[in-house]
Amino acid sequence: NIAAGALFGLWWGLALCCLLTTIGASAAYFLSDTFGKACLLHYFGERISSLQQSIKSSGRTLFWFLVFARIFPISPGWLLNIAAPVLDIPFYSFLASTFVGT
């Protein structure tokens, strides 16, 4: 990210970092959805279903939770990318929060 800012300037570097980070996170989202979701639901179905219900009931606050999870360095980004499709987080909420949060 710092190299992009140094090479392309502040605004172009910021736009490129946000865009490319969002594309990479989306690729991880789709890979997890395609290959990992069925396996995790098979082994941890009950635990995941309770988390899925709490996410469905969160409504509009889900977007802001995902944005803050991206901003704060305590939550690993790779885990958010992999866990989002398993927990049935809608792709467009994931996409927008990743772009804004980065």
CSV table of C-alpha atoms in Angstrom, one decimal, residues 33-66:
chain,number,residue,atom,x,y,z
A,33,ASP,CA,-17.9,-20.5,-1.0
A,34,THR,CA,-17.0,-23.0,-3.7
A,35,PHE,CA,-14.6,-25.3,-1.9
A,36,GLY,CA,-14.8,-24.8,1.8
A,37,LYS,CA,-18.4,-24.1,2.8
A,38,ALA,CA,-19.8,-27.6,2.4
A,39,CYS,CA,-16.9,-29.2,4.4
A,40,LEU,CA,-17.3,-26.7,7.2
A,41,LEU,CA,-21.1,-27.1,7.3
A,42,HIS,CA,-20.7,-30.9,7.4
A,43,TYR,CA,-18.3,-30.9,10.5
A,44,PHE,CA,-19.5,-27.8,12.3
A,45,GLY,CA,-23.2,-27.5,11.2
A,46,GLU,CA,-24.8,-26.7,14.5
A,47,ARG,CA,-22.3,-24.0,15.6
A,48,ILE,CA,-22.3,-22.4,12.1
A,49,SER,CA,-26.1,-22.4,11.9
A,50,SER,CA,-26.4,-20.4,15.2
A,51,LEU,CA,-23.9,-17.9,13.9
A,52,GLN,CA,-25.9,-17.7,10.6
A,53,GLN,CA,-29.1,-16.9,12.5
A,54,SER,CA,-27.4,-14.1,14.5
A,55,ILE,CA,-26.0,-12.6,11.3
A,56,LYS,CA,-29.5,-12.7,9.6
A,57,SER,CA,-31.0,-10.9,12.5
A,58,SER,CA,-28.3,-8.2,12.6
A,59,GLY,CA,-29.9,-6.4,9.6
A,60,ARG,CA,-28.4,-3.1,8.8
A,61,THR,CA,-25.7,-3.2,11.4
A,62,LEU,CA,-23.9,-6.0,9.6
A,63,PHE,CA,-22.3,-3.6,7.1
A,64,TRP,CA,-20.9,-1.4,9.8
A,65,PHE,CA,-19.6,-4.4,11.8
A,66,LEU,CA,-17.8,-5.6,8.7
